[in-house]
């Protein structure tokens, strides 16, 4: 959260002005953040929004003609590190309110037992299998939008014209973002020859390559030997921007 204070009369200014006087707080811990670093993190996020073509700027009149509601947005600012090893992150999120029950938008998560099974397989491994965990950066931005949604633009994107953003991809805070992401990663994995589980759609198996996979949100946990994990990680990078972490297992 970022607040801009006017040091002349004590009033509150809008976010577009007086960046040098900004005071920022962590949206999770409530601790004060370095406002300049928050502003930098927001600019990085705006750059990624442009890179991924998250939305297209259109006149507000388009939404009015369609009688579509324009969803408000807000910044979520956090320091994922600590006071010594800082890791500032800013995410622009939509504030779509649940107004009706939509079971078709349900996004599954794996049970804890799924991860326990994979860890048990690692512990009992006799063939050199390793565990690899990858996370996808800004996962929802990878999921194409399937409905017409308009959002307000953040202050950093306003240029004086009365414009809004029409989503091309899913955005954090929209009700169907989780489901759209689930559909997207399932399609990618199935394209690699991986089969989803019958009892849980977040558990996958590549039978010929003997790769076991559990997906929780944007975290992918996979068990296989080194050669197959190399292949799997390379294939994931063709579709998503991922972080490949160190492997767990004998010799690691």
XYZ file of C-alpha atoms in Angstrom:
252
model
C 0.000 0.000 0.000
C 1.365 3.385 -0.990
C 0.177 6.722 0.390
C 1.329 10.095 -0.896
C 1.435 12.919 1.636
C 1.448 16.607 0.869
C 4.007 18.154 3.230
C 2.621 21.658 2.683
C -0.897 21.355 4.045
C -0.971 17.822 5.411
C -3.526 16.693 2.837
C -3.470 13.494 0.827
C -2.516 13.657 -2.830
C -3.313 11.137 -5.537
C -0.917 8.354 -6.482
C 0.108 10.033 -9.711
C 1.995 12.827 -7.930
C 4.742 13.550 -5.412
C 6.441 10.159 -5.591
C 9.364 11.453 -3.561
C 7.046 11.974 -0.556
C 5.490 8.498 -0.637
C 5.168 6.296 2.417
C 4.617 2.578 1.832
C 3.496 -0.316 4.018
C 3.719 -4.065 3.560
C 0.230 -5.414 2.780
C 0.970 -8.648 4.682
C 2.975 -7.586 7.736
C 1.974 -3.918 7.969
C 5.637 -2.882 8.296
C 6.874 0.282 6.617
C 8.615 -0.231 3.272
C 11.070 1.865 1.314
C 8.762 3.874 -0.959
C 11.354 4.214 -3.717
C 11.856 0.461 -3.824
C 8.084 -0.070 -3.918
C 7.821 2.346 -6.842
C 10.594 0.436 -8.631
C 8.831 -2.889 -7.997
C 5.605 -1.449 -9.399
C 7.372 -0.246 -12.532
C 8.842 -3.724 -13.016
C 5.357 -5.188 -12.772
C 3.995 -2.655 -15.275
C 6.811 -3.665 -17.619
C 5.819 -7.311 -17.253
C 2.174 -6.407 -17.900
C 3.258 -4.844 -21.196
C 5.514 -7.794 -22.009
C 2.737 -10.338 -21.539
C 0.034 -8.141 -23.116
C -2.165 -8.670 -20.072
C -4.730 -6.156 -21.266
C -5.495 -3.854 -24.155
C -6.297 -0.230 -23.405
C -9.729 0.676 -24.761
C -12.053 3.687 -24.264
C -14.322 3.408 -21.238
C -17.210 3.986 -23.615
C -16.721 0.453 -24.963
C -17.508 -1.039 -21.564
C -20.468 1.319 -21.146
C -21.906 0.313 -24.510
C -21.698 -3.342 -23.476
C -23.115 -2.483 -20.022
C -20.079 -4.207 -18.552
C -18.828 -3.407 -15.071
C -15.277 -2.079 -14.868
C -13.482 -3.879 -12.035
C -11.353 -1.763 -9.735
C -7.723 -2.695 -9.076
C -5.167 -2.125 -6.350
C -1.488 -2.709 -5.722
C -0.303 -5.363 -3.269
C 3.198 -4.453 -2.059
C 5.274 -6.833 0.067
C 8.840 -7.580 1.046
C 9.201 -11.351 0.626
C 12.640 -11.187 2.212
C 13.721 -9.513 5.438
C 15.413 -6.286 6.490
C 18.820 -7.613 5.413
C 17.911 -9.636 2.323
C 15.106 -7.596 0.815
C 12.899 -8.931 -1.945
C 10.293 -6.351 -2.896
C 7.314 -7.572 -4.903
C 4.373 -5.575 -6.212
C 1.377 -7.176 -7.881
C -1.572 -5.453 -9.510
C -4.759 -7.296 -8.546
C -8.377 -6.918 -9.580
C -11.110 -6.646 -6.976
C -13.901 -8.727 -8.463
C -16.524 -9.394 -5.795
C -18.271 -12.757 -5.550
C -21.905 -12.005 -6.309
C -23.134 -15.522 -7.166
C -22.118 -19.152 -6.811
C -20.117 -20.368 -9.814
C -19.048 -24.020 -9.294
C -17.763 -24.022 -12.874
C -14.976 -21.690 -11.714
C -13.686 -24.115 -9.066
C -9.906 -24.664 -9.253
C -8.563 -27.830 -7.643
C -5.581 -28.144 -5.318
C -3.843 -31.435 -4.497
C -4.321 -33.071 -1.088
C -1.325 -33.189 1.244
C -1.249 -36.964 0.724
C -0.229 -36.442 -2.910
C 3.023 -34.775 -1.866
C 3.541 -37.362 0.882
C 3.328 -40.127 -1.717
C 5.933 -38.439 -3.920
C 8.262 -37.969 -0.929
C 7.771 -41.602 0.073
C 8.658 -42.649 -3.484
C 11.826 -40.539 -3.248
C 12.767 -42.037 0.118
C 12.308 -45.578 -1.217
C 13.973 -44.889 -4.558
C 16.564 -47.411 -5.727
C 17.049 -46.044 -9.237
C 18.520 -42.626 -8.561
C 15.296 -40.618 -8.839
C 15.436 -36.987 -7.731
C 12.834 -34.445 -6.655
C 12.651 -31.124 -8.530
C 10.445 -28.163 -7.634
C 9.737 -25.384 -10.137
C 7.559 -22.324 -9.747
C 5.987 -20.363 -12.592
C 6.402 -16.598 -12.537
C 3.067 -14.749 -12.639
C 1.207 -17.903 -13.563
C -2.193 -16.314 -14.185
C -0.711 -14.098 -16.906
C -0.148 -17.319 -18.901
C -3.853 -18.202 -18.942
C -5.890 -16.676 -21.807
C -9.092 -14.914 -20.777
C -12.302 -16.680 -21.800
C -14.738 -13.923 -20.954
C -14.786 -10.211 -21.620
C -13.502 -8.403 -18.547
C -12.667 -4.714 -18.131
C -10.462 -3.355 -15.344
C -9.450 0.086 -14.213
C -5.911 1.131 -15.114
C -3.368 1.709 -12.327
C -2.091 5.271 -11.848
C 1.161 4.331 -13.596
C -0.772 3.571 -16.785
C -3.050 6.612 -16.967
C -2.300 9.296 -19.523
C -5.238 11.664 -19.124
C -7.551 9.787 -21.472
C -10.610 7.947 -20.138
C -9.319 4.424 -20.825
C -9.741 1.021 -19.187
C -8.044 -2.328 -19.687
C -9.748 -5.173 -21.555
C -8.149 -8.412 -20.353
C -6.373 -10.679 -22.827
C -5.152 -12.977 -20.063
C -6.291 -13.813 -16.552
C -5.543 -11.348 -13.788
C -5.015 -11.896 -10.097
C -8.246 -11.152 -8.280
C -10.642 -12.151 -11.059
C -12.926 -15.015 -10.100
C -12.003 -17.363 -12.934
C -8.212 -16.842 -12.823
C -7.515 -20.053 -10.889
C -9.630 -22.213 -13.179
C -8.170 -20.645 -16.320
C -4.643 -21.361 -15.031
C -5.572 -24.958 -14.201
C -6.885 -25.444 -17.737
C -3.713 -23.904 -19.184
C -1.117 -25.983 -17.335
C -3.175 -29.152 -17.837
C -3.198 -28.546 -21.585
C 0.573 -27.968 -21.583
C 1.311 -31.136 -19.590
C -1.033 -33.260 -21.669
C 0.780 -31.944 -24.743
C 3.974 -33.461 -23.293
C 2.333 -36.861 -22.997
C 1.507 -36.508 -19.307
C -1.776 -37.971 -18.016
C -3.776 -36.290 -15.212
C -4.932 -38.377 -12.282
C -8.416 -39.819 -12.040
C -8.997 -38.948 -8.377
C -7.261 -35.553 -8.488
C -6.612 -33.366 -11.565
C -3.488 -31.850 -9.938
C -1.575 -35.153 -9.954
C 0.062 -36.266 -13.202
C 2.101 -39.163 -14.569
C 4.238 -39.564 -17.670
C 4.121 -43.324 -18.093
C 6.836 -43.788 -20.719
C 9.299 -41.397 -19.083
C 8.310 -42.388 -15.531
C 7.794 -38.827 -14.267
C 5.414 -38.202 -11.347
C 4.151 -34.630 -10.988
C 2.098 -32.751 -8.392
C 0.929 -29.199 -9.165
C -0.148 -26.817 -6.410
C -0.975 -23.348 -7.730
C 2.163 -22.216 -9.536
C 4.447 -24.820 -7.909
C 5.353 -27.948 -9.887
C 6.909 -30.864 -7.963
C 8.306 -33.683 -10.104
C 10.008 -37.006 -9.360
C 12.159 -38.769 -11.973
C 15.786 -39.483 -12.807
C 18.111 -36.659 -13.814
C 17.779 -37.169 -17.574
C 13.995 -37.100 -17.463
C 13.941 -34.079 -15.143
C 16.250 -32.262 -17.579
C 13.826 -33.008 -20.411
C 10.794 -32.045 -18.352
C 12.285 -28.748 -17.165
C 13.300 -27.824 -20.719
C 9.786 -28.491 -21.979
C 8.178 -26.404 -19.229
C 10.421 -23.469 -20.117
C 9.003 -23.470 -23.625
C 5.574 -22.521 -22.254
C 6.235 -20.740 -18.951
C 8.796 -18.537 -17.261
C 9.951 -20.845 -14.483
C 12.467 -20.973 -11.669
C 14.313 -24.292 -11.471
C 15.415 -25.002 -7.923
C 18.081 -27.383 -6.672
C 17.137 -31.051 -6.729
C 16.597 -33.243 -3.702
C 17.855 -36.808 -3.587
C 20.930 -38.999 -3.322
C 24.070 -37.073 -4.269
C 22.346 -33.669 -4.244
